[in-house]
Amino acid sequence: MRKKIVAGNWKMNTTCPEGVELAKAVAAKSVEVPANVGLIVAPPATNLYCVAEAIKGSKVELSAQNCADHTSGAYTGEISAAMISSVGCQWTILGHSERRQYYGETDEKLVVKTKLALEAGLGVILCVGENLDEREAGKHFDVCTEQIKNVLYNFTAEDMKKIVIAYEPVWAIGTGKTATAEQAEEIHACIRKVIAEKFGQTVADDTTILYGGSCKPSNAKELFAQSDIDGGLIGGAALKADDFIQIALSF
Ligand code: PEP
């Protein structure tokens, strides 16, 4: 059976001491979360090492928010998948809409980054999702399908064991507007079908698909009750340990 996951994307928030405090609070409360629900935190890169120490011995796993599209060398400011792995990360988020929008992240680059992340032993949380114009033009199914095909169709069924998908409608991220449970479910079901078409139904059934976009304690239960929604990628609400854990208790 596929794994349920609640992952917190801290974005560009928390200094190192603040990150350690938040991570310790999440780790302490993580004992309340059932064994079948995975917890992941994704602090800024500067905090990965200290947060790794802070969550040691708990069930909380560690993720970066991005990785480089090269292995090493003259790429000032970049951080490779191997470096991320070496500080204790098990995961990296890739293709977040903020990176697609502000940093020129393309599907082509995401193929390279996903490959490098998998080679470094990292799991990948791949984000897809439509923007408001695309939603209003009724293109949301097509946009998500294309993003999935462009990136994941370059990988194998074996690779898919290490890949989690996050459906994050851009219009719902940090806006307070959440997709309704029905809107989210129909895209999740579509994504699962697109995965099944390439990798078969068993792989599709085993793939964890998270919802992200203003998910909070008050709406998580309804979202997670949908049959194709396997948890959440949480932004704002992940910055409060109580809210984050409350969300993880919403299955
Ligand atoms: C995100 O950025 O991944 C996200 C889902 O943000 P928020 O929960 O704040 O909308």
Short mmCIF file of C-alpha atoms and ligand atoms in Angstrom, two decimals, residues 9 11 93 96-98 127 168 172-177 211-216 233-238, ligand 1:
data_model
loop_
_atom_site.label_atom_id
_atom_site.label_comp_id
_atom_site.label_asym_id
_atom_site.label_seq_id
_atom_site.Cartn_x
_atom_site.Cartn_y
_atom_site.Cartn_z
CA ASN A 9 8.36 23.21 2.78
CA LYS A 11 10.86 27.98 1.83
CA ILE A 93 11.79 18.79 -3.54
CA HIS A 96 8.30 23.80 -7.03
CA SER A 97 6.23 26.44 -8.82
CA GLU A 98 8.26 29.22 -7.21
CA CYS A 127 5.85 19.36 -7.91
CA GLU A 168 0.24 22.18 -6.21
CA ALA A 172 -3.61 28.10 -4.21
CA ILE A 173 -0.02 28.46 -2.97
CA GLY A 174 0.34 30.99 -0.19
CA THR A 175 -2.90 32.67 -1.25
CA GLY A 176 -5.24 31.21 1.35
CA LYS A 177 -7.30 29.80 -1.56
CA TYR A 211 -1.70 17.97 -2.38
CA GLY A 212 -0.17 21.38 -1.75
CA GLY A 213 -1.72 24.85 -1.66
CA SER A 214 -2.93 26.52 1.55
CA CYS A 215 -3.43 23.18 3.25
CA LYS A 216 -3.97 23.72 6.97
CA LEU A 233 3.12 19.38 0.87
CA ILE A 234 2.66 22.18 3.36
CA GLY A 235 4.10 25.71 3.12
CA GLY A 236 2.92 28.34 5.60
CA ALA A 237 1.35 25.93 8.08
CA ALA A 238 4.60 23.96 8.30
C1 PEP B 1 4.11 25.23 -1.00
O1 PEP B 1 4.74 26.22 -1.25
O2 PEP B 1 4.56 24.11 -1.27
C2 PEP B 1 2.79 25.41 -0.36
C3 PEP B 1 1.92 24.44 -0.47
O3 PEP B 1 2.58 26.59 0.28
P1 PEP B 1 1.30 27.01 1.15
O4 PEP B 1 0.91 25.82 1.99
O5 PEP B 1 1.77 28.16 2.01
O6 PEP B 1 0.23 27.40 0.20
#
